[in-house]
mmCIF file with all atom_site columns, C-alpha atoms in Angstrom:
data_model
loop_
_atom_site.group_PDB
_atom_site.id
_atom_site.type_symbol
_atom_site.label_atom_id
_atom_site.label_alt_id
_atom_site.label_comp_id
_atom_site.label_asym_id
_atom_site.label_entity_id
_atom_site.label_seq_id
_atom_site.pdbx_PDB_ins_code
_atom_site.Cartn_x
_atom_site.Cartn_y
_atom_site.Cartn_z
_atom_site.occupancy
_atom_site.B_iso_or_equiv
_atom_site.pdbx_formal_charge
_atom_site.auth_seq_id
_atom_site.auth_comp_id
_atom_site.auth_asym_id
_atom_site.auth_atom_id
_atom_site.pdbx_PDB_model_num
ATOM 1   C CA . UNK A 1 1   ? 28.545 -20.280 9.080   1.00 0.00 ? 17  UNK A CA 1
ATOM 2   C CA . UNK A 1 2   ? 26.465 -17.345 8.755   1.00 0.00 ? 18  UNK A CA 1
ATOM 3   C CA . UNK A 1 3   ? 25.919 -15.578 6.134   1.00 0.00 ? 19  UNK A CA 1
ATOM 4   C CA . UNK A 1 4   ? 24.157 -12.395 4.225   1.00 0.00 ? 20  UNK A CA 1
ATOM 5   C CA . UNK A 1 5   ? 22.447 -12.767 0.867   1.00 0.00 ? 21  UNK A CA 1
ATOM 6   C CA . UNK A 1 6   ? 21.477 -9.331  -0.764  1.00 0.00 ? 22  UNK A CA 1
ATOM 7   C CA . UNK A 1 7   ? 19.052 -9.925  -3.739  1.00 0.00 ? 23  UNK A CA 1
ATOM 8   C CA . UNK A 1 8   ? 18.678 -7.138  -6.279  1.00 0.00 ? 24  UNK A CA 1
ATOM 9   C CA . UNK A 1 9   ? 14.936 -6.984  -7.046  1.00 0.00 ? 25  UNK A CA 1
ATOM 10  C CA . UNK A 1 10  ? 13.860 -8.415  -10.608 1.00 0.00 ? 26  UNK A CA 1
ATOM 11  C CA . UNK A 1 11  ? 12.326 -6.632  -13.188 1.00 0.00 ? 27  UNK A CA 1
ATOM 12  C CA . UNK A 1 12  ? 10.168 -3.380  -13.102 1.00 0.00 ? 28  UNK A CA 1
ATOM 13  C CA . UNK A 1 13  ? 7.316  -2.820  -15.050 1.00 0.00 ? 29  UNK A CA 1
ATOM 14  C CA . UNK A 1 14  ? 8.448  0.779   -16.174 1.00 0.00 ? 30  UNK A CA 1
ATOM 15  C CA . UNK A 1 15  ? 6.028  3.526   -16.288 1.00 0.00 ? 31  UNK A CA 1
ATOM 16  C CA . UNK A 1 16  ? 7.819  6.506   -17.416 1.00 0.00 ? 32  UNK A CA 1
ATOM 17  C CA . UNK A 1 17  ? 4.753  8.462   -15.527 1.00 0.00 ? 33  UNK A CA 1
ATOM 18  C CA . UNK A 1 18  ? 4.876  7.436   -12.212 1.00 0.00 ? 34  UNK A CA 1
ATOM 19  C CA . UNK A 1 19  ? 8.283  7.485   -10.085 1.00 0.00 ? 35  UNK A CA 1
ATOM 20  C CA . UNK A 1 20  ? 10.749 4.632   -10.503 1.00 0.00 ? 36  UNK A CA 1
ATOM 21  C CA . UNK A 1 21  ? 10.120 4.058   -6.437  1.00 0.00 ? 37  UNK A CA 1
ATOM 22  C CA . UNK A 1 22  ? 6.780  3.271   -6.895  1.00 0.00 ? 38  UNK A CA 1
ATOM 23  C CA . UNK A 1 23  ? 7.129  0.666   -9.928  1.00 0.00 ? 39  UNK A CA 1
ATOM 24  C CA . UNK A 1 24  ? 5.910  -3.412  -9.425  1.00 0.00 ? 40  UNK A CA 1
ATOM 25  C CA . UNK A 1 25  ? 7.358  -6.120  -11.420 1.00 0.00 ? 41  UNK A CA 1
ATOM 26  C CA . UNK A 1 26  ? 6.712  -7.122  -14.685 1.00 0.00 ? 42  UNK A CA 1
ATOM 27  C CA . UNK A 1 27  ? 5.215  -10.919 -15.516 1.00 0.00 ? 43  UNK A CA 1
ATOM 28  C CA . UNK A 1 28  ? 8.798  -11.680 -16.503 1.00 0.00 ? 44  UNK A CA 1
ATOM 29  C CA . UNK A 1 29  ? 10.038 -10.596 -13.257 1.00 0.00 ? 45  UNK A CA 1
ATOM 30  C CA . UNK A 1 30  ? 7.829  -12.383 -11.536 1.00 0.00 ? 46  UNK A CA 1
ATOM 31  C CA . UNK A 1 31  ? 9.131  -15.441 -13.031 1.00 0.00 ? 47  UNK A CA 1
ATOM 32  C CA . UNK A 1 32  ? 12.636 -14.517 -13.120 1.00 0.00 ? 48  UNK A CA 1
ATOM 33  C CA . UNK A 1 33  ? 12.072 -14.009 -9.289  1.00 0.00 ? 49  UNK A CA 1
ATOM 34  C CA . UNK A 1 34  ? 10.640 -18.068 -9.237  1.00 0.00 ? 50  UNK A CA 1
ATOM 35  C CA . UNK A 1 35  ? 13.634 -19.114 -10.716 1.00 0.00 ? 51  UNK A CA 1
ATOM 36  C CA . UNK A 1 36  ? 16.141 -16.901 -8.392  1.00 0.00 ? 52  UNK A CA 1
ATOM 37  C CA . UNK A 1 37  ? 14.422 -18.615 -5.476  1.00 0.00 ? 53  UNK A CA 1
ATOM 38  C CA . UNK A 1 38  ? 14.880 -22.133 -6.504  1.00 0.00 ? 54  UNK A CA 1
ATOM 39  C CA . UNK A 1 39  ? 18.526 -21.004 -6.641  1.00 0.00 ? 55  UNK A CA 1
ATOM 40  C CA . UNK A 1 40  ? 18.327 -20.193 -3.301  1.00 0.00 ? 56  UNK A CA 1
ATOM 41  C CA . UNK A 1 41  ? 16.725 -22.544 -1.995  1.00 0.00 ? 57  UNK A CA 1
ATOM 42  C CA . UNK A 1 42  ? 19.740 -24.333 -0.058  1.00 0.00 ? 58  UNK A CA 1
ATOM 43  C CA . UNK A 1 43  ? 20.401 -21.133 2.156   1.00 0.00 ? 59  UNK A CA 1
ATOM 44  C CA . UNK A 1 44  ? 18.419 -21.046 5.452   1.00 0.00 ? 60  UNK A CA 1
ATOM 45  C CA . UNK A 1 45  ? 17.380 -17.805 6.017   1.00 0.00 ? 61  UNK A CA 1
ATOM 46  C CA . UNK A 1 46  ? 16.388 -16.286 9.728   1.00 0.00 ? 62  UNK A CA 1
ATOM 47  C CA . UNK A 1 47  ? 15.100 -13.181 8.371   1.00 0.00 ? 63  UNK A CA 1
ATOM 48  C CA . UNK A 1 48  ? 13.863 -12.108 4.883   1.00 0.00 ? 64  UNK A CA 1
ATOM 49  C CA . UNK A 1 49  ? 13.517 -8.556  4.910   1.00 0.00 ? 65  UNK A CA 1
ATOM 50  C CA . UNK A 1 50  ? 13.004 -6.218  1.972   1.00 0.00 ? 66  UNK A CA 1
ATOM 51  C CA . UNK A 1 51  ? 12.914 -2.350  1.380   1.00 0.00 ? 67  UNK A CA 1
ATOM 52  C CA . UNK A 1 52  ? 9.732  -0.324  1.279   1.00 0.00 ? 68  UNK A CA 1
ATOM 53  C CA . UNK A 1 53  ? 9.893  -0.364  -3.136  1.00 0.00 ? 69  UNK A CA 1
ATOM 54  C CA . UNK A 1 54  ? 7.159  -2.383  -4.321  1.00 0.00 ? 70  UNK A CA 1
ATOM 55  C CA . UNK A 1 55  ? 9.196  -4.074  -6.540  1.00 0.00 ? 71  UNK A CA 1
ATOM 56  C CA . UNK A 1 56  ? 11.561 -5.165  -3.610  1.00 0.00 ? 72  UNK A CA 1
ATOM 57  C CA . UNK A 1 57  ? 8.177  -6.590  -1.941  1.00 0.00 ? 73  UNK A CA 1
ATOM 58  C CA . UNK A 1 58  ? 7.044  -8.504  -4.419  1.00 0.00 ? 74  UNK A CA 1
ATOM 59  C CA . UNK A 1 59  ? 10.471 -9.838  -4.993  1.00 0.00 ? 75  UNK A CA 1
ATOM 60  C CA . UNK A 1 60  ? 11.122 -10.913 -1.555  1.00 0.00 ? 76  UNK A CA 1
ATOM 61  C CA . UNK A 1 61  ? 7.310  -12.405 -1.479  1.00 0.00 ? 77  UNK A CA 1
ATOM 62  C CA . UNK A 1 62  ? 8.034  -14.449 -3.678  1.00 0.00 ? 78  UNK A CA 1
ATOM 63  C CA . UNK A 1 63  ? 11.460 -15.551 -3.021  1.00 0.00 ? 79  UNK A CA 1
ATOM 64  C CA . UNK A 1 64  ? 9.766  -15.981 0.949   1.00 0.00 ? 80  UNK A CA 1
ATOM 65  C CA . UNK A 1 65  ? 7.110  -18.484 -0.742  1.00 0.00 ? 81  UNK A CA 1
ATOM 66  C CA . UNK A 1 66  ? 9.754  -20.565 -1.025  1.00 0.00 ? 82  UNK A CA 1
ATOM 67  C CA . UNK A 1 67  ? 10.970 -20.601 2.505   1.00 0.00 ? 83  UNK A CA 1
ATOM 68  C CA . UNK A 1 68  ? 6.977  -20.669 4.013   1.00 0.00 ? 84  UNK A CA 1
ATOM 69  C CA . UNK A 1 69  ? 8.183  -16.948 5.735   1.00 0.00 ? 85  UNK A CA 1
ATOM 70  C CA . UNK A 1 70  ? 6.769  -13.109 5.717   1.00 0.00 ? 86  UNK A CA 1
ATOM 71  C CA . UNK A 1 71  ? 8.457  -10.812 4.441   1.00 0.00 ? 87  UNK A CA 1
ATOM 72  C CA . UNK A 1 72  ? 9.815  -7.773  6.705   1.00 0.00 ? 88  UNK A CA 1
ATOM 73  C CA . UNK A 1 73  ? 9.481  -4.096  5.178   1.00 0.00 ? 89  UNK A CA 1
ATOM 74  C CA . UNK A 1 74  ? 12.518 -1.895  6.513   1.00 0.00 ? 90  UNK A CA 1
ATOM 75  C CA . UNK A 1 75  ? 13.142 1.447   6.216   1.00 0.00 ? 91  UNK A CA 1
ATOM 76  C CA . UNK A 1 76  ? 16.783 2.488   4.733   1.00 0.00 ? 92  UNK A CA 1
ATOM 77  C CA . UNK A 1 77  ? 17.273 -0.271  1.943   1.00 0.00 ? 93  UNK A CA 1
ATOM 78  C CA . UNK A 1 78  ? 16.007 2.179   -0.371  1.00 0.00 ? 94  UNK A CA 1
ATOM 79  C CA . UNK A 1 79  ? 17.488 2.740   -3.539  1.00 0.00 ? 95  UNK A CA 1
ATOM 80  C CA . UNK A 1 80  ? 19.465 6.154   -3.156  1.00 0.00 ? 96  UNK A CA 1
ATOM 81  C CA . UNK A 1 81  ? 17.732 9.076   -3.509  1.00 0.00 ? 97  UNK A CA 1
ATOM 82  C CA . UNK A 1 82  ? 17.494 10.438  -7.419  1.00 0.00 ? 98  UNK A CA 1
ATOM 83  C CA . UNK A 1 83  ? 18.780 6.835   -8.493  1.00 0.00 ? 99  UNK A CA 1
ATOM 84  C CA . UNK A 1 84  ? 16.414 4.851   -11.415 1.00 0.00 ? 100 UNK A CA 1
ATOM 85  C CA . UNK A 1 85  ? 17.455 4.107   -15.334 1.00 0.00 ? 101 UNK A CA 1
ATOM 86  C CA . UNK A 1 86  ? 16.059 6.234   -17.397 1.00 0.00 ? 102 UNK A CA 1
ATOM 87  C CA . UNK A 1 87  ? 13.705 8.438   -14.793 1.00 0.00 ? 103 UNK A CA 1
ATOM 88  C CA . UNK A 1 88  ? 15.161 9.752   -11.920 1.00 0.00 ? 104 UNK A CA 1
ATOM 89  C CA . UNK A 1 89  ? 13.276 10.709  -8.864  1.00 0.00 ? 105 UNK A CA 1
ATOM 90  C CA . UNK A 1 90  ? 12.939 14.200  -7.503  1.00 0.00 ? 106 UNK A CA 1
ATOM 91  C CA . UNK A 1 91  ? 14.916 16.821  -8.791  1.00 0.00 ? 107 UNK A CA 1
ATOM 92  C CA . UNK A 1 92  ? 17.270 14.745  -11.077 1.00 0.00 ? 108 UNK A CA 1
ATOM 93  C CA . UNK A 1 93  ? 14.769 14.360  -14.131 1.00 0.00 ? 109 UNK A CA 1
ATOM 94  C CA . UNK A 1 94  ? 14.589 12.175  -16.979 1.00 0.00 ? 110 UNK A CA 1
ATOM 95  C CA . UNK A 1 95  ? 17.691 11.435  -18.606 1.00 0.00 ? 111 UNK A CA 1
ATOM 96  C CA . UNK A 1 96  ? 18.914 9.403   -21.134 1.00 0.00 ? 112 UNK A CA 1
ATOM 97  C CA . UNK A 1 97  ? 20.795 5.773   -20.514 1.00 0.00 ? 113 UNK A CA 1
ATOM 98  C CA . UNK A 1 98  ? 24.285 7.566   -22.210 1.00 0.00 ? 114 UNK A CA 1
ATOM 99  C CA . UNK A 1 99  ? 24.119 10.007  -19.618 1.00 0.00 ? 115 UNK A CA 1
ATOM 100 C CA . UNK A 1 100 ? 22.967 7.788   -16.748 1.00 0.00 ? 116 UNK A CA 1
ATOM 101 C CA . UNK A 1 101 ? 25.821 5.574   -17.274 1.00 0.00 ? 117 UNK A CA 1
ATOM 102 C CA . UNK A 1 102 ? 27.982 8.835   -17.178 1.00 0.00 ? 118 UNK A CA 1
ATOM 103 C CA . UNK A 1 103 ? 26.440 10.118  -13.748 1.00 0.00 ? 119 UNK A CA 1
ATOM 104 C CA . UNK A 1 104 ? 26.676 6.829   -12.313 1.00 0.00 ? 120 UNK A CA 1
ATOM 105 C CA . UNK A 1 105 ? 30.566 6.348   -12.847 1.00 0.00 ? 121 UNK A CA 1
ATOM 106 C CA . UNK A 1 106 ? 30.571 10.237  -11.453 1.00 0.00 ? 122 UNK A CA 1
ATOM 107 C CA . UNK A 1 107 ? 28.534 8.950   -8.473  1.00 0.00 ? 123 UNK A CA 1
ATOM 108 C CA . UNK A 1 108 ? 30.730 5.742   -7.619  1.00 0.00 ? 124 UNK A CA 1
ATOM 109 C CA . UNK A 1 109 ? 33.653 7.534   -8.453  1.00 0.00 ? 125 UNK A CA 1
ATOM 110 C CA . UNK A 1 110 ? 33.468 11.003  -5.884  1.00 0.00 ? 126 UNK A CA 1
ATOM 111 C CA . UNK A 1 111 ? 31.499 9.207   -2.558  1.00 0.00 ? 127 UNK A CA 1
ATOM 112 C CA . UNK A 1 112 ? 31.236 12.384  -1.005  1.00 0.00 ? 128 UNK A CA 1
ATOM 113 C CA . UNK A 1 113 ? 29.959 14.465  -3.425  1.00 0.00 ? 129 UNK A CA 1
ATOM 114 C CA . UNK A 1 114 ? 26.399 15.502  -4.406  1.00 0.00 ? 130 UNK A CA 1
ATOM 115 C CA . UNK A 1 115 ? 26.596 14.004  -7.738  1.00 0.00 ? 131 UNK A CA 1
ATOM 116 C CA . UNK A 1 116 ? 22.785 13.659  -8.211  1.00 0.00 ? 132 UNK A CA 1
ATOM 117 C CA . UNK A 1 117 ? 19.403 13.178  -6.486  1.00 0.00 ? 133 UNK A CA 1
ATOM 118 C CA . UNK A 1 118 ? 19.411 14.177  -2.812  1.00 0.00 ? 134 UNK A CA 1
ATOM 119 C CA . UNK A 1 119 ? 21.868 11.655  -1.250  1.00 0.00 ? 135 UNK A CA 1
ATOM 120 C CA . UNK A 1 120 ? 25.691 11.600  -1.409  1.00 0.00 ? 136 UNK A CA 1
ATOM 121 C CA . UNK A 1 121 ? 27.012 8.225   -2.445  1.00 0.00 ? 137 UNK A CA 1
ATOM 122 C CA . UNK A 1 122 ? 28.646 8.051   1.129   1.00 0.00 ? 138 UNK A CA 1
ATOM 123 C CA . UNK A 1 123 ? 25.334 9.564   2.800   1.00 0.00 ? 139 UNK A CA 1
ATOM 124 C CA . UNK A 1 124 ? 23.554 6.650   0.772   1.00 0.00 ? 140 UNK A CA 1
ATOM 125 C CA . UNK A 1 125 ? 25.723 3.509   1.727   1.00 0.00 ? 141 UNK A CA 1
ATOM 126 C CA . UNK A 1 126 ? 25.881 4.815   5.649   1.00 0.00 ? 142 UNK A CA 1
ATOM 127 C CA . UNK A 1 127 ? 22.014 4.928   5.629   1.00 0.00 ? 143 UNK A CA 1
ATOM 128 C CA . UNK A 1 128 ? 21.826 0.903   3.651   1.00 0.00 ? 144 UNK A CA 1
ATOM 129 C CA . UNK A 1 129 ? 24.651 -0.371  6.049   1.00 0.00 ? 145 UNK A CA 1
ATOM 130 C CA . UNK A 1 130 ? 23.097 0.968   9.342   1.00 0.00 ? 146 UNK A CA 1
ATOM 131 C CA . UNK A 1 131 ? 19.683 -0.914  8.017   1.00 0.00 ? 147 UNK A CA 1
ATOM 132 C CA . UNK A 1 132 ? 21.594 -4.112  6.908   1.00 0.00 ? 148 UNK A CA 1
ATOM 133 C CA . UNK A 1 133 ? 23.402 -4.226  10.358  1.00 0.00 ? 149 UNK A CA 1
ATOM 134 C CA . UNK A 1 134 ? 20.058 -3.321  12.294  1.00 0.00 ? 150 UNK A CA 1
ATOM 135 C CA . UNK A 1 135 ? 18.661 -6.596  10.204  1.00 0.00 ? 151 UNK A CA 1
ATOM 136 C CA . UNK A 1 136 ? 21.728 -8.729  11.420  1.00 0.00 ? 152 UNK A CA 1
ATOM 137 C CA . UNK A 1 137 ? 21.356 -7.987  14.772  1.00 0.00 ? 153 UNK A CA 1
ATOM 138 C CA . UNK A 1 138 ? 17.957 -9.556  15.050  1.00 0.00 ? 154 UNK A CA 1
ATOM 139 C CA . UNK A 1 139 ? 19.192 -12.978 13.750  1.00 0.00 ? 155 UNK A CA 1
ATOM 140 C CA . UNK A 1 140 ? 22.520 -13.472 15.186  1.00 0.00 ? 156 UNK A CA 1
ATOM 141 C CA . UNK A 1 141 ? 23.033 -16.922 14.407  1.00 0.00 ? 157 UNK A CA 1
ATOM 142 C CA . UNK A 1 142 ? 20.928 -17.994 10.707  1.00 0.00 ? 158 UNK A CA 1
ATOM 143 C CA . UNK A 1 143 ? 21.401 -16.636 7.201   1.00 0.00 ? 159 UNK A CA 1
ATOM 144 C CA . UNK A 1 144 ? 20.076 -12.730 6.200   1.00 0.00 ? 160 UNK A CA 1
ATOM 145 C CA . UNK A 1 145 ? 18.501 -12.278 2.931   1.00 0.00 ? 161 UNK A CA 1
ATOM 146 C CA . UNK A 1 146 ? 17.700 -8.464  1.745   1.00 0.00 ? 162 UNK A CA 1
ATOM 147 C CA . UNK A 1 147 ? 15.676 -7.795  -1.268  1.00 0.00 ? 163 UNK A CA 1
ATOM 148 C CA . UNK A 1 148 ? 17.240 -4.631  -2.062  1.00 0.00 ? 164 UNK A CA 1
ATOM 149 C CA . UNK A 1 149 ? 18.255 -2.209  -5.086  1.00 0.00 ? 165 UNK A CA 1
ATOM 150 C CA . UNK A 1 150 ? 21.546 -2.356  -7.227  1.00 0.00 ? 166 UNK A CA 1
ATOM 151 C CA . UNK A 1 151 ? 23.325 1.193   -6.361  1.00 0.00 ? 167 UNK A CA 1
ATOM 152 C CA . UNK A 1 152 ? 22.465 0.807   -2.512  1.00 0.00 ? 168 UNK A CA 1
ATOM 153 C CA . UNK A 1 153 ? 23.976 -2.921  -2.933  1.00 0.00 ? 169 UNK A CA 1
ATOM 154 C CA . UNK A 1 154 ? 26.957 -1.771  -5.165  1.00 0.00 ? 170 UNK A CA 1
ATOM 155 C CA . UNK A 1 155 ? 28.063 0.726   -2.608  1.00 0.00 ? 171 UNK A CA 1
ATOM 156 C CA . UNK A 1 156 ? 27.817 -1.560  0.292   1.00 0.00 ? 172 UNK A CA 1
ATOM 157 C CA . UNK A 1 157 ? 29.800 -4.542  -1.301  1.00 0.00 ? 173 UNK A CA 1
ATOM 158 C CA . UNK A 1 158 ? 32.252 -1.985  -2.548  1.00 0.00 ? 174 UNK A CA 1
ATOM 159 C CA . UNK A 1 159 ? 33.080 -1.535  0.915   1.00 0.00 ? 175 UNK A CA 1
ATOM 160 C CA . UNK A 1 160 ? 33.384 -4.581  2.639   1.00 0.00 ? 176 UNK A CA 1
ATOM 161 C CA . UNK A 1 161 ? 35.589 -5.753  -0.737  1.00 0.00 ? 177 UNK A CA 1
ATOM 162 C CA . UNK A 1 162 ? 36.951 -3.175  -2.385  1.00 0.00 ? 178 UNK A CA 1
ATOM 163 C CA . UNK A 1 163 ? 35.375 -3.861  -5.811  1.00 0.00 ? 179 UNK A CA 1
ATOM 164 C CA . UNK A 1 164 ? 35.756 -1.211  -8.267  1.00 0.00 ? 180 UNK A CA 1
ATOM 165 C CA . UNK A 1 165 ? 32.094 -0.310  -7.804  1.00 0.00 ? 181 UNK A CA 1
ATOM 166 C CA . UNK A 1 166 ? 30.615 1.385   -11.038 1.00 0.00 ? 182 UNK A CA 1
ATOM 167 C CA . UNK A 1 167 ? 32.140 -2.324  -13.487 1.00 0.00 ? 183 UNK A CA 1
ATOM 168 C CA . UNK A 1 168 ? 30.561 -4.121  -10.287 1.00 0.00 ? 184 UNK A CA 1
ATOM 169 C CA . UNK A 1 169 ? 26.774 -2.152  -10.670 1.00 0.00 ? 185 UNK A CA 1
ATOM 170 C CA . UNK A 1 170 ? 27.051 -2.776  -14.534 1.00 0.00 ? 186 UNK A CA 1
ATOM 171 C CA . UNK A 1 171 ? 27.035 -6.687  -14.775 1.00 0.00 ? 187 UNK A CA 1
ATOM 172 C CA . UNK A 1 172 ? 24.287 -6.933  -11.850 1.00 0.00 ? 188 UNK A CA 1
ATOM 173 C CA . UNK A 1 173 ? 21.019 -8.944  -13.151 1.00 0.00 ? 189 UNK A CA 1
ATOM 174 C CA . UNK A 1 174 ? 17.591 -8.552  -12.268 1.00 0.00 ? 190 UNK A CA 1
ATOM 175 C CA . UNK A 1 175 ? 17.416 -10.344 -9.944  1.00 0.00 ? 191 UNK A CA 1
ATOM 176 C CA . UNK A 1 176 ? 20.157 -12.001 -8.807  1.00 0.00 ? 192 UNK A CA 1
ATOM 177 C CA . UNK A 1 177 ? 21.916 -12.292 -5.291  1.00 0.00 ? 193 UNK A CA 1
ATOM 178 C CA . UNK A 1 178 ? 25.509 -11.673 -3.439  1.00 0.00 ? 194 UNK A CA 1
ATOM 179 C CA . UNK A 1 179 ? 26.804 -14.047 -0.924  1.00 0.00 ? 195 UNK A CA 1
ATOM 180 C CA . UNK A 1 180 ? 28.961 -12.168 2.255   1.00 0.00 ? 196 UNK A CA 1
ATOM 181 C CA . UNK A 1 181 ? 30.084 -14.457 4.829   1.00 0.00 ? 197 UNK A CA 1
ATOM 182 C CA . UNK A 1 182 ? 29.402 -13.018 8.123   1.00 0.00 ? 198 UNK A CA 1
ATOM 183 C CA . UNK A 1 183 ? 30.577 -10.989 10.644  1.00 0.00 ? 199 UNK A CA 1
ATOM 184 C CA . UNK A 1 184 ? 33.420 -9.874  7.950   1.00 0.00 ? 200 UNK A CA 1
ATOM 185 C CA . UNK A 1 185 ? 31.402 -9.679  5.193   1.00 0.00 ? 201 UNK A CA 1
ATOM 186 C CA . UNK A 1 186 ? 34.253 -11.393 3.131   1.00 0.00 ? 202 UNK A CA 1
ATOM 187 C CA . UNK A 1 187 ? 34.352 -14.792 0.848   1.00 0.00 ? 203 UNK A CA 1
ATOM 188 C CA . UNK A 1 188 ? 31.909 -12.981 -2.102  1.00 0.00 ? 204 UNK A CA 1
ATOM 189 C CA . UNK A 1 189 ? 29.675 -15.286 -4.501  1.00 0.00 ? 205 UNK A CA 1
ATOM 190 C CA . UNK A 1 190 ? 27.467 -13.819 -7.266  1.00 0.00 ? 206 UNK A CA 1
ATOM 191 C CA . UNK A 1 191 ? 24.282 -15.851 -8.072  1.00 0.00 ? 207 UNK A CA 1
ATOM 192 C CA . UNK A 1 192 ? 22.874 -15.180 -11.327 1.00 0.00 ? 208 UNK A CA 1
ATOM 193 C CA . UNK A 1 193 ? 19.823 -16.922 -13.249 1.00 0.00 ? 209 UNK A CA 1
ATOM 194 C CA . UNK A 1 194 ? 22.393 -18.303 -15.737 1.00 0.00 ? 210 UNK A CA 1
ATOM 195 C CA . UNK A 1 195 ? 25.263 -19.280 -13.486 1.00 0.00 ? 211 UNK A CA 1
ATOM 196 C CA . UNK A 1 196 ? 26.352 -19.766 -10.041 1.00 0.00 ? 212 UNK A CA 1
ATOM 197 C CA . UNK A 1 197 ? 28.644 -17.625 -10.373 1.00 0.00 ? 213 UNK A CA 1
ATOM 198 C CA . UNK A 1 198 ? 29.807 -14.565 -12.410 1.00 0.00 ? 214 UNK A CA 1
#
């Protein structure tokens, strides 16, 4: 049984005056990202790959430390483009969390349309899923673990499930990890730092 585990990265250390993109983690997400691996420690990844977000990175290092494997940097897991609480990057601007929340829902909620930032949500999730399957393809046959980014994530579980997306993106932790058996990315689990499941 094969099967994909995405990991949302833990926590940022948040500098409103550099680019959400190009944050690392906190202490406390450091440790948070300790504990998330002992949770994971019964899977048997092939592959750990993360995207190029330095808080992805370190996540993934650390979660790899437990598993004695590198980590591989890949291009397309990126959060989407104009996407990050509280600062968003490029031409989206700061904004505050009442209207973040507000753009998100608009952003789950009309895929193809240019809600913010410089990616549709549709744009966005095609970009993630041809990454994820590129990822897949090099381990055919042992588990796939992606340190990756929470709207990315959202969009791509949305659409192997059918979750309402924006209620899904609002209870994910940092970090934490989906479950997707493989090839039909079906049978989800949610693990958390406080439960096995949510």
């Amino acid at each position: 049984m094969q099967r994909l585990i995405l990991v949302k990265h833990s926590l940022p250390e948040k500098i409103e005056s550099i680019p959400a993109r190009e944050w690392a983690l906190s202490s406390e997400g450091r440790q948070r990202s300790h504990f998330l691996a002992d949770k994971l420690a019964d899977f048997q990844p092939g592959i750990i790959a993360a995207s190029t977000e330095p808080k992805a990175i370190e996540t993934a290092q650390i979660i790899a430390q437990k598993f004695n494997q590198q980590v591989e940097i890949v291009e397309g897991l990126q959060e989407c483009v104009g996407v990050a609480r509280r600062r968003h990057r490029t031409n989206f601007g700061f904004v505050e969390e009442k209207k973040f929340f507000e753009t998100l829902e608009a952003f789950f909620a009309t895929l193809d349309k240019l809600v913010m930032g410089l990616e549709t949500a549709t744009q966005a999730n095609q970009r993630f899923q041809q990454a994820v399957e590129n990822i897949i393809a090099k381990t055919p046959h042992d588990d796939v673990m992606i340190v990756a980014h929470g709207t990315v994530m959202t969009l791509f579980v949305a659409g192997c499930t059918g979750i309402e997306p924006f209620q899904f993106w609002r209870q994910l932790g940092q970090p934490m990890a989906i479950v997707l058996l493989l090839p039909d990315f079906n049978s989800l689990e949610i693990i958390t730092l406080n439960s096995d499941k949510l």
